[in-house]
Tab-separated table of C-alpha atoms in Angstrom:
chain	number	residue	atom	x	y	z
A	1051	MET	CA	97.455	89.215	103.428
A	1052	SER	CA	99.867	89.759	100.586
A	1053	GLU	CA	100.454	86.822	98.040
A	1054	SER	CA	104.171	87.304	99.197
A	1055	GLY	CA	102.911	86.314	102.858
A	1056	LEU	CA	105.225	88.860	104.327
A	1057	SER	CA	104.204	92.338	104.885
A	1058	ILE	CA	105.004	95.568	106.671
A	1059	LYS	CA	101.470	96.913	107.894
A	1060	GLN	CA	100.337	100.106	110.833
A	1061	ALA	CA	100.050	97.819	114.197
A	1062	THR	CA	101.975	97.589	117.075
A	1063	SER	CA	105.738	96.655	118.233
A	1064	ILE	CA	108.706	97.814	116.578
A	1065	ASP	CA	112.533	96.387	116.290
A	1066	GLY	CA	113.835	98.342	113.322
A	1067	SER	CA	115.255	101.484	113.045
A	1068	ILE	CA	114.063	104.406	110.993
A	1069	GLU	CA	117.353	105.426	108.719
A	1070	PRO	CA	120.304	103.966	111.083
A	1071	HIS	CA	122.918	104.095	107.581
A	1072	ALA	CA	122.201	107.569	106.717
A	1073	PRO	CA	125.555	108.471	107.108
A	1074	ILE	CA	126.815	106.441	105.024
A	1075	LEU	CA	124.274	107.173	102.038
A	1076	GLN	CA	123.895	109.963	99.230
A	1077	MET	CA	121.040	111.158	99.348
A	1078	PRO	CA	119.298	113.215	96.582
A	1079	PRO	CA	118.464	117.335	96.835
A	1080	LEU	CA	115.669	118.875	98.631
A	1081	GLY	CA	112.627	118.779	96.277
A	1082	GLN	CA	113.853	115.974	94.255
A	1083	LEU	CA	111.035	113.669	92.230
A	1084	VAL	CA	111.542	110.195	91.753
A	1085	TYR	CA	109.824	108.164	88.873
A	1086	LYS	CA	108.849	104.516	89.168
A	1087	VAL	CA	107.324	102.929	85.874
A	1088	THR	CA	104.821	99.850	85.882
A	1089	SER	CA	101.884	98.643	84.604
A	1090	ILE	CA	98.726	99.935	85.000
A	1091	ASP	CA	97.472	96.486	86.229
A	1092	ASN	CA	100.058	96.616	88.780
A	1093	LEU	CA	99.267	99.964	89.888
A	1094	LEU	CA	95.430	99.540	90.535
A	1095	ARG	CA	96.420	96.030	92.220
A	1096	SER	CA	98.399	98.251	94.871
A	1097	ILE	CA	95.712	100.741	94.759
A	1098	SER	CA	93.062	98.019	95.694
A	1099	GLU	CA	95.533	96.365	97.785
A	1100	MET	CA	97.283	99.402	99.705
A	1101	TYR	CA	101.101	98.262	99.326
A	1102	LEU	CA	104.248	99.111	97.908
A	1103	HIS	CA	106.305	96.327	96.589
A	1104	PHE	CA	109.477	95.574	97.759
A	1105	ASN	CA	111.635	93.230	96.250
A	1106	ARG	CA	114.264	90.478	97.735
A	1107	LEU	CA	117.756	91.796	96.383
A	1108	ASP	CA	118.850	88.129	95.529
A	1109	ALA	CA	115.662	87.612	93.688
A	1110	TYR	CA	116.045	89.970	90.663
A	1111	SER	CA	115.596	87.565	87.967
A	1112	ASP	CA	111.627	88.147	86.605
A	1113	PHE	CA	112.937	90.517	83.455
A	1114	GLU	CA	115.027	90.829	80.581
A	1115	LYS	CA	117.123	93.422	81.857
A	1116	ALA	CA	117.327	92.083	85.785
A	1117	ASP	CA	120.587	92.526	87.617
A	1118	LEU	CA	121.615	89.171	88.930
A	1119	HIS	CA	123.994	90.674	91.244
A	1120	ASP	CA	122.076	92.931	92.850
A	1121	GLY	CA	123.187	93.467	95.926
A	1122	GLU	CA	126.046	91.421	96.059
A	1123	GLN	CA	129.529	91.430	97.028
A	1124	THR	CA	131.822	92.308	94.134
A	1125	HIS	CA	133.674	90.061	92.091
A	1126	GLN	CA	136.733	90.821	93.708
A	1127	ASP	CA	135.898	90.851	97.207
A	1128	LYS	CA	134.268	87.492	97.596
A	1129	PRO	CA	137.646	85.470	97.708
A	1130	ILE	CA	138.895	88.386	100.504
A	1131	ASN	CA	135.466	87.934	102.209
A	1132	SER	CA	135.332	84.094	102.011
A	1133	GLN	CA	138.706	83.837	104.227
A	1134	VAL	CA	137.479	85.679	107.041
A	1135	ASN	CA	135.408	83.827	109.523
A	1136	PHE	CA	133.733	84.498	112.520
A	1137	GLU	CA	135.694	82.978	116.159
A	1138	LYS	CA	132.594	80.890	117.336
A	1139	ASN	CA	131.660	79.566	114.051
A	1140	PRO	CA	134.587	78.876	111.549
A	1141	GLU	CA	132.834	77.097	109.028
A	1142	PHE	CA	130.668	80.547	108.738
A	1143	THR	CA	132.693	83.201	107.060
A	1144	VAL	CA	131.914	87.514	106.243
A	1145	ALA	CA	130.687	86.009	102.936
A	1146	HIS	CA	128.236	83.723	104.384
A	1147	TYR	CA	127.179	86.981	106.268
A	1148	TYR	CA	127.000	89.092	103.544
A	1149	ASN	CA	124.798	86.343	101.351
A	1150	GLN	CA	123.074	86.431	104.141
A	1151	PHE	CA	122.004	89.747	104.696
A	1152	ARG	CA	121.340	90.039	101.029
A	1153	SER	CA	118.616	87.454	101.470
A	1154	ARG	CA	116.334	89.041	103.862
A	1155	ALA	CA	117.061	92.533	101.950
A	1156	TYR	CA	114.111	93.848	100.142
A	1157	ALA	CA	114.407	96.750	97.653
A	1158	CYS	CA	112.006	99.278	96.394
A	1159	CYS	CA	113.310	101.109	93.071
A	1160	PHE	CA	112.765	104.651	91.727
A	1161	SER	CA	114.717	107.015	88.900
A	1162	LEU	CA	115.896	110.495	89.535
A	1163	GLU	CA	114.933	110.615	85.909
A	1164	ASN	CA	111.875	110.509	84.354
A	1165	SER	CA	113.864	109.074	81.069
A	1166	PRO	CA	113.175	107.184	77.998
A	1167	ASN	CA	115.725	104.454	79.155
A	1168	LEU	CA	113.168	103.671	81.987
A	1169	TRP	CA	109.953	103.654	79.933
A	1170	LYS	CA	112.031	101.250	78.036
A	1171	ASN	CA	112.851	98.481	80.126
A	1172	TYR	CA	110.103	99.075	82.735
A	1173	GLY	CA	106.285	98.334	83.096
A	1174	ALA	CA	105.955	95.366	80.637
A	1175	GLN	CA	103.443	93.152	82.160
A	1176	GLY	CA	99.806	94.044	81.504
A	1177	VAL	CA	97.281	94.602	79.460
A	1178	LYS	CA	96.349	97.993	80.126
A	1179	GLY	CA	99.544	99.845	79.442
A	1180	LYS	CA	102.183	101.582	81.472
A	1181	VAL	CA	102.049	104.264	83.766
A	1182	GLY	CA	104.899	106.699	85.726
A	1183	ILE	CA	104.186	107.562	89.405
A	1184	GLU	CA	105.804	111.073	90.248
A	1185	PHE	CA	106.709	110.952	93.831
A	1186	ASP	CA	107.850	113.631	95.959
A	1187	PHE	CA	111.136	112.158	97.306
A	1188	PHE	CA	111.421	113.916	100.872
A	1189	LYS	CA	107.708	113.411	101.412
A	1190	LEU	CA	107.695	109.716	100.902
A	1191	ARG	CA	110.671	109.684	102.953
A	1192	SER	CA	108.342	111.086	105.554
A	1193	TYR	CA	105.152	109.397	104.963
A	1194	LEU	CA	107.148	105.748	104.982
A	1195	ASN	CA	109.242	106.702	108.303
A	1196	THR	CA	106.080	108.204	109.680
A	1197	THR	CA	104.320	104.402	108.883
A	1198	LEU	CA	107.530	102.608	110.769
A	1199	GLN	CA	107.462	104.967	114.284
A	1200	SER	CA	107.733	103.227	117.187
A	1201	ASN	CA	104.438	101.667	117.900
A	1202	SER	CA	102.522	102.114	114.876
A	1203	ALA	CA	104.073	99.287	112.587
A	1204	ALA	CA	104.190	95.019	112.675
A	1205	LEU	CA	105.521	92.615	110.318
A	1206	MET	CA	102.631	90.232	109.190
A	1207	VAL	CA	103.834	86.809	108.426
A	1208	GLY	CA	100.640	85.365	106.762
A	1209	ASP	CA	98.078	85.992	109.265
A	1210	VAL	CA	100.444	85.777	112.405
A	1211	ILE	CA	101.658	89.392	113.892
A	1212	CYS	CA	105.641	89.323	114.603
A	1213	LYS	CA	107.627	92.245	115.606
A	1214	GLN	CA	108.863	94.388	112.826
A	1215	ILE	CA	112.203	93.363	112.292
A	1216	PHE	CA	113.002	95.277	109.292
A	1217	SER	CA	115.114	98.753	109.278
A	1218	ILE	CA	114.531	101.504	106.432
A	1219	ASN	CA	117.525	103.125	104.565
A	1220	TYR	CA	117.346	105.791	101.576
A	1221	GLY	CA	119.987	106.187	99.511
A	1222	ILE	CA	121.552	106.901	95.616
A	1223	VAL	CA	122.898	103.758	93.612
A	1224	LYS	CA	126.445	104.354	93.132
A	1225	TYR	CA	127.934	102.409	89.613
A	1226	VAL	CA	131.241	100.947	89.548
A	1227	ASP	CA	132.603	98.381	87.060
A	1228	TRP	CA	131.291	95.459	89.427
A	1229	TYR	CA	133.980	92.780	88.529
A	1230	GLN	CA	136.778	94.995	89.543
A	1231	HIS	CA	135.636	97.441	92.175
A	1232	ARG	CA	136.879	96.488	95.577
A	1233	GLU	CA	135.066	97.613	98.826
A	1234	ALA	CA	136.678	95.305	100.775
A	1235	LEU	CA	140.659	96.991	101.815
A	1236	GLU	CA	141.862	98.131	105.133
A	1237	VAL	CA	138.121	97.082	106.605
A	1238	LEU	CA	135.523	95.194	105.671
A	1239	PRO	CA	132.413	96.977	104.358
A	1240	ASN	CA	129.274	97.549	105.886
A	1241	PRO	CA	126.818	94.985	104.162
A	1242	ILE	CA	124.555	97.681	102.914
A	1243	THR	CA	127.426	98.805	100.751
A	1244	TYR	CA	126.804	96.271	98.284
A	1245	VAL	CA	123.259	97.219	98.623
A	1246	TYR	CA	123.760	100.603	96.506
A	1247	LEU	CA	126.053	99.546	94.418
A	1248	LYS	CA	125.769	98.594	90.727
A	1249	ASP	CA	127.257	97.345	87.745
A	1250	GLN	CA	128.053	100.683	85.627
A	1251	LYS	CA	126.009	99.268	82.814
A	1252	TYR	CA	122.732	99.750	84.308
A	1253	SER	CA	123.965	103.414	85.274
A	1254	ASP	CA	121.314	105.128	83.038
A	1255	GLU	CA	119.059	104.182	85.547
A	1256	LYS	CA	120.055	106.899	87.690
A	1257	GLU	CA	118.354	104.857	90.749
A	1258	LEU	CA	117.377	106.084	94.230
A	1259	ARG	CA	116.967	103.028	96.339
A	1260	ILE	CA	114.798	102.816	99.456
A	1261	TYR	CA	115.350	98.924	101.001
A	1262	LEU	CA	114.592	97.029	104.109
A	1263	SER	CA	117.034	94.495	106.088
A	1264	THR	CA	117.526	93.147	108.877
A	1265	ILE	CA	120.708	91.578	110.570
A	1266	GLY	CA	122.338	88.877	108.392
A	1267	ILE	CA	123.385	86.602	111.352
A	1268	GLY	CA	121.503	83.396	112.956
A	1269	HIS	CA	117.475	82.750	112.256
A	1270	PHE	CA	114.299	84.479	113.236
A	1271	GLY	CA	111.909	81.886	115.126
A	1272	MET	CA	108.185	81.781	115.182
A	1273	LYS	CA	106.215	81.049	117.941
A	1274	ASP	CA	105.393	77.937	116.958
A	1275	GLY	CA	109.250	76.747	116.822
A	1276	SER	CA	109.591	76.878	112.835
A	1277	ILE	CA	111.838	79.712	111.437
A	1278	MET	CA	110.652	82.705	109.353
A	1279	GLU	CA	111.161	82.448	105.514
A	1280	PHE	CA	111.783	85.599	103.791
A	1281	PRO	CA	110.045	85.112	100.273
A	1282	LYS	CA	110.908	86.847	97.196
A	1283	GLY	CA	108.375	89.674	97.917
A	1284	LEU	CA	107.326	91.772	100.814
A	1285	MET	CA	103.940	94.442	100.644
A	1286	PHE	CA	104.840	97.366	102.114
A	1287	THR	CA	101.248	99.121	103.623
A	1288	PHE	CA	100.663	102.868	101.273
A	1289	ASP	CA	97.983	103.978	101.161
A	1290	PHE	CA	97.849	105.791	97.773
A	1291	ARG	CA	94.738	108.173	98.100
A	1292	GLN	CA	96.022	109.607	101.661
A	1293	ALA	CA	99.771	109.686	99.452
A	1294	ILE	CA	97.835	111.937	96.742
A	1295	GLU	CA	96.205	114.299	99.159
A	1296	GLN	CA	99.433	114.902	101.078
A	1297	GLY	CA	101.216	115.705	97.995
A	1298	VAL	CA	103.552	112.524	97.885
A	1299	ILE	CA	102.639	111.669	94.786
A	1300	THR	CA	102.103	114.708	92.251
A	1301	ARG	CA	101.290	113.447	88.976
A	1302	LEU	CA	100.461	110.135	87.289
A	1303	LEU	CA	101.949	109.434	83.218
A	1304	VAL	CA	101.013	107.441	80.514
A	1305	GLU	CA	101.648	106.775	76.785
A	1306	SER	CA	98.146	107.851	75.279
A	1307	SER	CA	95.493	109.758	75.515
A	1308	GLU	CA	93.111	106.892	75.781
A	1309	GLU	CA	95.182	105.421	78.401
A	1310	ALA	CA	94.923	108.724	80.523
A	1311	GLN	CA	91.141	108.405	80.546
A	1312	SER	CA	90.836	104.842	80.923
A	1313	LEU	CA	92.788	105.633	83.954
A	1314	SER	CA	90.981	108.646	85.260
A	1315	LEU	CA	88.316	106.694	85.342
A	1316	GLU	CA	89.798	104.063	87.428
A	1317	LEU	CA	90.616	106.352	89.996
A	1318	ASN	CA	87.234	107.920	90.194
A	1319	LYS	CA	86.204	104.608	91.436
A	1320	HIS	CA	88.278	104.861	94.445
A	1321	HIS	CA	87.409	108.605	94.816
A	1322	MET	CA	91.164	109.823	94.083
A	1323	LYS	CA	92.295	113.202	92.580
A	1324	VAL	CA	95.502	113.321	90.751
A	1325	ILE	CA	96.685	114.707	87.602
A	1326	VAL	CA	96.820	112.108	84.585
A	1327	ALA	CA	99.032	113.633	82.340
A	1328	GLN	CA	100.420	112.358	78.785
A	1329	GLN	CA	104.182	111.227	79.037
A	1330	ILE	CA	105.352	113.519	76.238
């Protein structure tokens, strides 16, 4: 069980969808490599426990340059969305709907470039140094979609198996002036529009985002009568050794030859053969 209490594992039963919003999201070209920088400590933990970590969109506040407005309605849209309500529940506005959608959406973030900005701002926690994981995006996409295919995935809430309610989507983030930009014009935007909007001050991140989301209205009940809670983190089952063997992960990058040697020894314990190169 993940420490967050919420995880997606291979099992049975599914209600979520595979890329339902692909037509309105921007995809990178075929052959695109994407990068994630984390601490070596976190990588080794993820390998041992076999997961990719997804963060809830409204919970990005645990590092210095976190975007506190991640996935939120833009400053100009909030007043507009607050004026539109639902006929059967007049006190529940579209703004409430977007907020609730955001509180149930999870993102795993990558960069389209192996940039100095990425290494400067990410992977600070841990005592063993940083590591950059290089993925073949389209193989990663195929791998995750396969995990979520019908009759092969389940949502685990603690030790309880539930229906898999999350849909998965992929896309490149669009950078705008978050305080001036409007999406609520002639029609109200799809809530995932906000998932893929970030303030232009973050444009150096060149982010590609994988996100998991479910509907932003109502509640999800458990068999014991309680309401399902959505913790800050979600663990998506991910076999790193299998991903390396299938070319999903192409290589690992570290900052020194000493870290490369140390990490290679750790990976050997897991019988994992992957290129560990020094970051230039």
